[in-house]
Every structure is written in structure tokens, then in C-alpha cells.
Amino acid sequence: MSTVYQGEHLLPGQLGQFFIVLAFGSALFSTISYYFASTDNEKFTGNWGWMGRIGYFINTISVIGVGASLFYIVFNSYFEYYYAWEHSSRALPSYYIISSFWDGQEGSFWLWAFWQAVLGNILIWKAKSWEKPVMTVLSLAQTILTSFLLGIEIFGARIGSSPFILLRDAMGSAPIFSRPDYMSFIKDGNGLNPLLQNYWMVIHPPILFLGFASMVVPFAYAIAGLWRRRYDEWVQPAISYGLFAVMVLGTGVVMGSMWAYESLNFGGFWAWDPVENAAFIPWLTLVGAVHVLIVYKNTKHSYFTATFLTLISFVLVLYASFLTRSGVLDNTSVHSFTDLGMFWHLVVDVAVFFVIAVVLVVVRWKELPISKKEEETYSREFWMFVGAVFLGLSCLQLIVVTSIPVWNHMFKTNIAPPTNLVTLYNVFQAGFAVVVMLLAGVTQFLKYKKTDTTRFAITAIIYLVFSVIIAAGLVYVTGVYKLRFVFMLVMLGAVYTLLSNAKVLGDVFKGKTKLAGSAVAHIGFGLIMIGALIAAGTSKVISTNDTIDFGADFDKVSSSKENIMLYKNEPVKMGDYTVTYIGDSISSPNHYFKVDYKRYDASGKITEEFVLKPNSQNNPKMGLVSSPDTKHYLFHDLYSHISMAPQEAFNFGDESAGHGEGNDDANYNPPTEHDINVGDTIPFREGSIILISLNKEPHVQNIPLGPNDVAIGAILKIVSHGQVYSSEPVFMVKNGNVFDFARKVDDAGLKIRLTKITPNKDGTPKVQLMVYEQPENKKPYIVMRAIEFPYINFLWSGTVIMVIGFLISIFRRNKELKTV
Amino acid sequence: MCSQTALKPLMKKSSIIGIVVIAIAIAVIVATYGSASRYGSFADARSTSSEMHVIGHLDKSKELYYDAHKDPNYFSFFMKDKNGNELKVVYDKPEPEDFERSDQIVLVGRMENNEFHASTINMKCPSKYKNDKLDIPQANANKSSSI
């Protein structure tokens, strides 16, 4: 049975699917060709080599073709495609179309494949004699990566998931799809997850995936070195590419935490969520790898550790993608993952590269240049090696705990993560960080091979003493002393790293420029740790009437009443601030709640005033999604987010007067009657109403007045909580009938009617006003949480400095690199 | 010469490091599993004073109580655990966003006075970002599980 469907655009999808198959095929072709090219001979003459290149070029073009087709489909809102329907909508601003690429797994696989294609071309251009073996590995990685996009059934099993699957194929069981004109019912797509509609989400995923993709390059060099028995030569280029990968992945991870801080509600920048850990784990091992690779280059020590860490880093990238994409984490992560039925496909991906690495190391074991001699105790290489080992251990702890669902899956157990998970991570990782940072400091005073012990001991100890003094001061001033002891040691370690690397930086200016990159990167790292420690450890929830510090373990549980109720236009004292919920502004689909912050000095004068606009998006398809707003100071941040707002708040836009008048009175207390003269004042709960004058010619929309009709407006001035409003209820006699037009002042919670006008004895008019006050619980309100994060800018600026340090190092290493 | 009589180190440095690494690795694993919680039922939670994980689903027929006017930091609801036992759950934060849409809830908390006090609520809503229903009256489509 075939139905001819109307209104579909099948060409871009068919083109895209063609490119996917071509990308997969050409990558496989390239892998095979490069494999034979590598085993053939070392010179680049054989046809195999050219075929490998051509395969990779075709792959690159195909991958770009896939991206272009997908972009075209999303851009034109062709909702007959499941991907466009699922991840986009007509209302989506065009600059977020690119973000819809990483709303789904297929799009993020594409992004990864794209970067890997780019890196492959750079290697074809630059790698010279390394091209063939290195590109064999890269093509293999590209083959497997593109296989995730195939979406083709082979022997009854579906391989991969294509972004070009049609809606009617994805949801084939629905009766609507038996109609040829079903497209006329599909008006709009599901839309992009509101949390991804953030500028960080345009830039963060591409950087993160460039980081993931570039991890394959040092791995490929290590494999190539083992395979082609060039045990020594692979180290140099691996250092350069490793530095690049570490720099980019590190930037991507920090950008992710910045996004979390700017647009998520958990109140922080790092939550040890499995998704964060998954990106952080391979970063740690590759940082360790780069350090021991440098050790090997300088001293020929630590060969196995260097190889091991380089190889395991990429395997861990694949393991991370297994963790986040297979659905295995279902109960433990706040992120929502959809299992696309690729569990075993992802397992195979990890297994292939793991097995290749293990087999090569075992086969070549006897030939590896592992030094028999031990490092000197007072040598830089020894302590760099120890530092790398501790990075590995910190990584081990992250893996063991993050993988609890995997162990459950493997051993059929049913253990849950520890209930004090964050504390467990913080304490362990802090302990490892202390060791690593002390070593990052102390190794600056050591030389490769052999150091003069006395001189070393003196400088190292002098710097340590100064660090203890400075760290103690910082711990006291910032309140870190209220935390566990290990966090105070983190401060000490960070200060020690800072001081000793500052000394190296001083030497750089005296001419020893070689170490500039390392010194700057380490200084950046020290600042990151200080910023993270103080900001996370001493952050204060200020949205309470009595400010509470977070507990000694950063656990927010110990202080529970963290949310404050703000009625509209009623100022509330909160910490140093007086805050008022002053109103709303709607910029569809976002609803911004304007919260005014004021600070007074002792004499009651306003010293500071600003408005924060935390927002909520009441997304009909995805529910209520809130994002915070943060006031940034140089030395601290003030973060506020809406935890709750009444549903009515979202219907503000259409308050049409006269509609449902009777029901509307239910929103107010019973009215109070006031007979007053012009100039009189009526008090009400939250202020006063003054009758300024009467208007003989009020304007009432759409009601023309005849010659015998009368209309009078009462011009009122309303003062409430220091704000002045005006209003003009109208009394009217038309064709002998009496009407009155109530007026609302929502910001003061009032509705006022002008119900009667009678002359006084002296002829002046007496006016009867009915005043409706909103009861407290009918007033608009928000429930808000506000947190102060001290010194968080150290974290962000430290990241920038660290990246600069990496860049300097990459330039230096590239200069040393003489590729043949 | 003195230097020749100098004691040979008892152990090679690499062995010392090896031992330290193994010790720390064991400590990590012991600490993880020592502090690991388990997924249990309300009955299990009654029998212990420490925090634990309870999986269940929201009873939508009973009241979800949250009154910001009375206390913006008090939310209560009823949850059925996997054994079908129902209990009142108290949470000292506002109602989580989209709570009523959840189809599975993982609570972390402990029993207090016959109420379960949750410190964390994790909701599993496969439909939170992935709305599987077509927005068309007659189509009650559910995405087939193979997608």
C-alpha cells in the first residue's frame, strides 16, 4: 500500500541521507587505503596513500553536505522531518537554528564528525611522514562516528540514527499518517529546549566538540608510534596536539559551567553531574598525559605512563559519549537523555579503540623504550610524574562514582549513588587537587635530572612559608575557614602554585622565555581553584530573612528555607538589600519578572539601585522553565531566580476591562464605600487615594454621548509604597440609564468605581467611590531565591589566563617541532 | 668511603608510588561503596535513620500542597513506592518545575514522623524536552521505542 503524500519536501532529506552513506563509505575506504599505505612503505608514493586522501576528502565534503542538508531543512521548517519537528519551531529565532543541531544526538554526532573531518585535513596537510598511520586511526574514528548517523537496517538491526528520518516514519503508528494531506495538520515543531536558547549554547557545544574531536589526534600519534615502531618520534607532535586538545576541551567545559551558572536554576556553576564529569574525566587524563610526555621528551623517563595516559584519554572520551548517550545514567542525572537504541553500538565504539590500544601495547611491550633507571628524587621529572599519577587518581575517583549505573548494569546490582554525592566528590577532588597544586608549585624549583638539594629546599620552603601566610589571610578574610580543613589546604595549594609560577614568570621577563606558557597556564589554574573554592564554598543564600551560610560541606541541605515570597510592590528586606517585585515585562515566549534591588546607607539614602529580570518561559510543550538573572560586580555576583510564580502571572497580557466583571470582583475583598469631596484623601491598606478633580469630558472608548447624556470622570492620585499612580473611573448617564466604568490599578492592587455623584448643600459635588482592594493572597507574587557568589570572577579570569598560557605553550612546542 | 656504606633504600621509589596508588585506589572504592546508598522502598526507609533513595511515582489523585502565602518553602505530595505503599512526602523548597508531568520520581531523604522528608527530588520525565505527542486532536501517537 502506498500513499502519495502531499506537501512534503523529500529532496533535501534524500540528498542528506545520500551524503551520510557516502560519508560512511568514503571514511571506510580511506581507512582501508591508509592502512595498506602505512604497511606498504614509509614513503608517500604508493597509490594507497592517494586513495586514502581522496577518501578523506570525499568524507569531508559529504559531512559538510549532511550539515548543509540538515540546516536547509531546519531553516525552512520542513516539519515532515522528525529532526526539524522535534528540535525546532517556526518561532525559533534564526540565530538559534544552529543550536537545534545539538538539541538532538544526531546533530551533535554530526558536529563531532565535522570537527574530526577538519582536523583530518589539517593532518593531511601537516603530518608529513606521519600522515598514513595517523590518518588510518583518524579515518577509522571517522568511520565509526559516521556510522552513528546511518539509520539503516542491516539484518533486522538498525545501525545508527539518521537526522533525515521522516516524521511519518518515526511515528508511523499514528492514524494521521494514513492521510495523504497530513502535512496540513503539522503546523509547527516542538521547538528548541528553552534552556538551549541562550547565547552560551550557540558557542559552547562547538568548542566542546572541537575539544572531544581533537583528543583523537594525540591518540592517533601514540598508536602510529607503536604500530610503525617509531617509539620516540611520536611524542613531540603529540605534545602540541595534546596541548591544543586540553586547551579547547578545558575552555568548552568552563563555558558549559558558565552556561549552567547563567541559565540554570540549581544555583551554582558545577554540580558534579554525570554530563559534566564525562567531559572533565578525559581532560584530567590528557593534562596528565601532556605533562609526562614533556617529561619523556626531556629525560626519557615515564614512557609507559605517557603512552598509557595518551591512549586512555581518547578511550575515556568515547566512554564519556557512551555514558551520556546510551541512557545508562537514567536515574542519576538531571539531564534528560533519550536512548536512541544505540547502547551496543556505543559499546562497540569504546571497545574497538580500547582493544586496539591494549593489543598494540602488549605486542610491542618488549620493544618499548622504558627506562630501567629510576628518576632522581630531587628532579623535576619525578615529581611531574607523581603529579600526573595523582591526576589519574582523581580521574579514577570520578569514573568509579559516575559509573555506578554502569556497574549496576554489569553486575546486576542495584546500588544508588551516595546520598551526599556532592560532598564526596568535593572532599576527594579537593584532596587530589591539593597534591597536584603543591606539585605544580614545587616542580618549578626543581630541574630536570638533578637539582642542588640545599638550594631547592631553601627556596621551596621560603615560598611555602609565604604561601601559608597569604593563604591563611585569604582563608580568614573570605570565610573559607568555616569549611572543612581540606578546603583550606586547597587554598594553600593554589597560593603556592600562584607564587612559584609567578617567580617563573618573573624569570621569563629576565629572558628565560621558554617557560612562559607553563607559568601563565599554572597561574590561571591557581586562580581557577581559588575562584571556584571561594565562590562555591562561601556562597550565601540571601533570600531569607536571616542570612544563612552554606554548611561546611557546601551542602545546601543544612539551610533549608531558601526561598522568599515577594508580593508585587511590597518591599522586603533581604540581606543588605531591599527588594521589590515591581512588575513584569513579556517578550514572548519569555516572561521577565522585574525585581528591584535597593541599598540604603545609614541615613536612609539610596546608595545603589538596580533591576534584575529573572525570567520564566511557560512553554506549552515543555512546561515552565526558569532562568536566573545575575548582577555582576567585580568581586562578587548576585544571582536571583524565580522558584515559583502563580499561573495567573502568565496571563497578564490580556486584562480586558468589562469582561467577566462579576467574576472579577471575586478577586478582591468586599468594597468599601467612601463619600468624599474634591481634595479629600481615602486611606487604604497600602497607601492613600486622593480625589484631585472631576473631569466633565472624560473619554470613554467607543461610546459616543448624546446631547442629554452625562459623563463624569474622577481624577485620582494614588500613592502606594512610594509610587504614584493615576486613575480615572467614570460615571455615566446614557439614555436615562446609569453606568459606571471601574478602573484598575494593578500595581497597587486596587479597583475603583465611581458610583454616585450628589450635590452638597453649597452646590459642590459629593462623590461616592467604591474601593476594591486585592486581598494579600490574590496579589501577584513571586517566590524567589537569591545567592551571593563571592570572587567568582577569579574562576572566569583564571580560565582566560590558562588558555593564554596554553596558547603560548603551543607556539613554543610548534617551534621546536621539526616534522619529517 | 662513606658513600659506599650508605644504606640502600629499602624500597625502590616506583614500588612506593605503586603502593600509594593502590592504597588510594582502594580507599576510593571503599569510600564510594561505603557511602553508597541503595534504591529502596518506604518500608526500607523506616528501618534506617540515614538518607536513602526511594523510587516511585506521584499519586495524582491526591492533593499537591503548596501555598506560597503560608510558607514558600513547604511542598507536600503523596507518592506510591514500587511496592505500592503510599506516603506523604515533604520537601522544603517550592514545587519543582513541571512536577506534575513526571512519571517517575527518585527521592533522596529520610523518614521523620511518618512523613518522608526529601532533600532532593529527581524527576524522570522523558517527555520534558522530548514531547512525543503530536499536537493534533485525533493523533495519540507514541513514538515507537525503536526510535
XYZ file of N, CA, C and O in Angstrom, chain A residues 130 221-236 238 288-289 291-311 360-361 364-373 375 381 385:
224
model
N 54.024 11.125 9.012
C 53.073 10.524 9.937
C 51.695 10.352 9.310
O 50.815 9.734 9.897
N 48.604 9.563 17.156
C 50.064 9.583 17.115
C 50.654 8.460 17.970
O 51.635 7.812 17.585
N 50.055 8.239 19.146
C 50.566 7.180 20.013
C 50.418 5.820 19.341
O 51.345 5.001 19.337
N 49.243 5.584 18.759
C 49.008 4.312 18.061
C 49.981 4.174 16.894
O 50.621 3.130 16.702
N 50.127 5.254 16.123
C 51.017 5.218 14.969
C 52.447 4.937 15.413
O 53.163 4.155 14.776
N 52.846 5.566 16.515
C 54.200 5.354 17.016
C 54.432 3.895 17.383
O 55.466 3.308 17.040
N 53.471 3.284 18.072
C 53.601 1.876 18.465
C 53.575 0.977 17.243
O 54.384 0.064 17.090
N 52.647 1.268 16.355
C 52.411 0.426 15.185
C 53.630 0.439 14.258
O 54.136 -0.604 13.864
N 54.105 1.654 13.939
C 55.219 1.772 13.000
C 56.571 1.746 13.697
O 57.588 2.103 13.123
N 56.589 1.397 14.942
C 57.812 1.281 15.737
C 58.612 2.585 15.765
O 59.832 2.578 15.776
N 57.917 3.689 15.749
C 58.625 4.972 15.885
C 58.369 5.456 17.313
O 57.722 6.461 17.556
N 58.913 4.679 18.249
C 58.558 4.842 19.662
C 58.903 6.214 20.226
O 58.290 6.668 21.174
N 59.893 6.832 19.648
C 60.399 8.074 20.208
C 59.779 9.304 19.548
O 59.510 10.300 20.204
N 59.567 9.195 18.245
C 59.245 10.403 17.474
C 57.827 10.913 17.675
O 57.552 12.075 17.446
N 56.904 10.025 18.049
C 55.505 10.471 18.116
C 55.264 11.459 19.245
O 54.298 12.216 19.230
N 56.194 11.458 20.214
C 55.950 12.237 21.430
C 55.847 13.731 21.139
O 54.931 14.410 21.622
N 56.765 14.239 20.330
C 56.774 15.693 20.072
C 55.470 16.220 19.470
O 54.873 17.126 20.031
N 52.650 14.822 19.498
C 51.547 14.541 20.424
C 51.457 15.619 21.498
O 50.365 15.942 21.979
N 47.388 15.171 32.450
C 48.454 14.322 32.968
C 49.342 13.832 31.841
O 50.577 13.872 31.937
N 48.738 13.404 30.735
C 49.496 12.873 29.602
C 50.468 13.906 29.060
O 51.646 13.611 28.842
N 51.851 16.367 30.524
C 52.966 16.576 31.442
C 53.999 15.454 31.353
O 55.196 15.720 31.292
N 53.543 14.206 31.329
C 54.541 13.128 31.276
C 55.149 12.989 29.885
O 56.288 12.538 29.762
N 54.430 13.408 28.855
C 55.051 13.419 27.518
C 56.221 14.389 27.527
O 57.292 14.112 26.956
N 56.030 15.529 28.174
C 57.121 16.502 28.270
C 58.275 15.912 29.086
O 59.451 16.073 28.743
N 57.915 15.183 30.155
C 58.946 14.508 30.951
C 59.741 13.557 30.056
O 60.973 13.560 30.044
N 59.018 12.754 29.263
C 59.725 11.785 28.423
C 60.621 12.497 27.416
O 61.771 12.096 27.202
N 60.122 13.542 26.833
C 60.888 14.267 25.832
C 62.190 14.787 26.441
O 63.239 14.759 25.810
N 62.137 15.248 27.670
C 63.316 15.848 28.278
C 64.244 14.851 28.936
O 65.432 15.088 29.046
N 63.699 13.740 29.437
C 64.539 12.863 30.262
C 64.483 11.395 29.875
O 65.208 10.589 30.448
N 63.605 11.038 28.945
C 63.412 9.630 28.550
C 62.848 8.774 29.683
O 62.935 7.545 29.650
N 62.301 9.409 30.683
C 61.630 8.662 31.742
C 60.133 8.617 31.465
O 59.626 9.342 30.628
N 59.412 7.782 32.222
C 57.940 7.740 32.229
C 57.335 7.413 30.873
O 56.264 7.901 30.536
N 57.982 6.588 30.075
C 57.446 6.311 28.743
C 56.095 5.621 28.816
O 55.135 6.013 28.149
N 56.032 4.597 29.664
C 54.776 3.854 29.710
C 53.624 4.734 30.195
O 52.538 4.732 29.611
N 53.879 5.514 31.274
C 52.815 6.373 31.802
C 52.329 7.333 30.734
O 51.123 7.562 30.581
N 53.280 7.910 29.982
C 52.907 8.867 28.934
C 52.033 8.199 27.882
O 50.986 8.722 27.481
N 52.461 7.011 27.442
C 51.693 6.293 26.425
C 50.314 5.924 26.957
O 49.289 6.140 26.314
N 50.328 5.378 28.172
C 49.073 4.936 28.771
C 48.075 6.087 28.879
O 46.917 5.972 28.463
N 48.516 7.221 29.434
C 47.585 8.333 29.637
C 47.088 8.897 28.308
O 45.921 9.273 28.175
N 47.972 8.954 27.300
C 47.545 9.451 25.997
C 46.478 8.542 25.395
O 45.460 9.000 24.874
N 46.723 7.228 25.512
C 45.772 6.285 24.924
C 44.447 6.289 25.683
O 43.367 6.334 25.086
N 48.187 -3.335 20.867
C 49.445 -2.755 20.397
C 50.464 -2.635 21.526
O 51.641 -2.948 21.341
N 50.000 -2.189 22.693
C 50.945 -2.050 23.807
C 51.494 -3.423 24.189
O 52.704 -3.590 24.390
N 53.964 -4.803 21.471
C 55.222 -4.069 21.380
C 55.942 -3.935 22.716
O 56.951 -3.257 22.806
N 55.374 -4.527 23.751
C 55.840 -4.285 25.116
C 57.360 -4.378 25.257
O 58.011 -3.499 25.816
N 57.944 -5.476 24.707
C 59.376 -5.727 24.905
C 60.231 -4.678 24.223
O 61.383 -4.463 24.583
N 59.680 -4.033 23.195
C 60.492 -3.075 22.443
C 60.381 -1.653 22.989
O 61.103 -0.769 22.559
N 59.434 -1.426 23.882
C 59.194 -0.053 24.336
C 60.410 0.490 25.079
O 61.039 -0.228 25.858
N 60.726 1.775 24.826
C 61.911 2.355 25.473
C 61.631 2.732 26.924
O 61.669 3.909 27.289
N 61.322 1.723 27.749
C 61.028 2.015 29.150
C 62.343 2.055 29.917
O 63.112 1.104 29.888
N 62.573 3.171 30.589
C 63.872 3.359 31.222
C 63.981 2.470 32.454
O 63.056 2.358 33.256
N 65.125 1.800 32.598
C 65.326 0.893 33.728
C 65.766 1.692 34.950
O 65.548 1.302 36.075
N 66.408 2.808 34.684
C 66.944 3.621 35.775
C 65.800 4.381 36.423
O 64.853 4.796 35.783
N 64.137 7.646 38.385
C 64.355 9.091 38.444
C 65.010 9.453 39.761
O 64.823 8.783 40.774
N 61.386 15.688 36.794
C 60.621 14.636 36.120
C 59.914 13.724 37.108
O 58.785 13.285 36.881
N 55.909 13.354 37.292
C 55.315 12.027 37.149
C 54.323 11.764 38.285
O 53.188 11.318 38.052
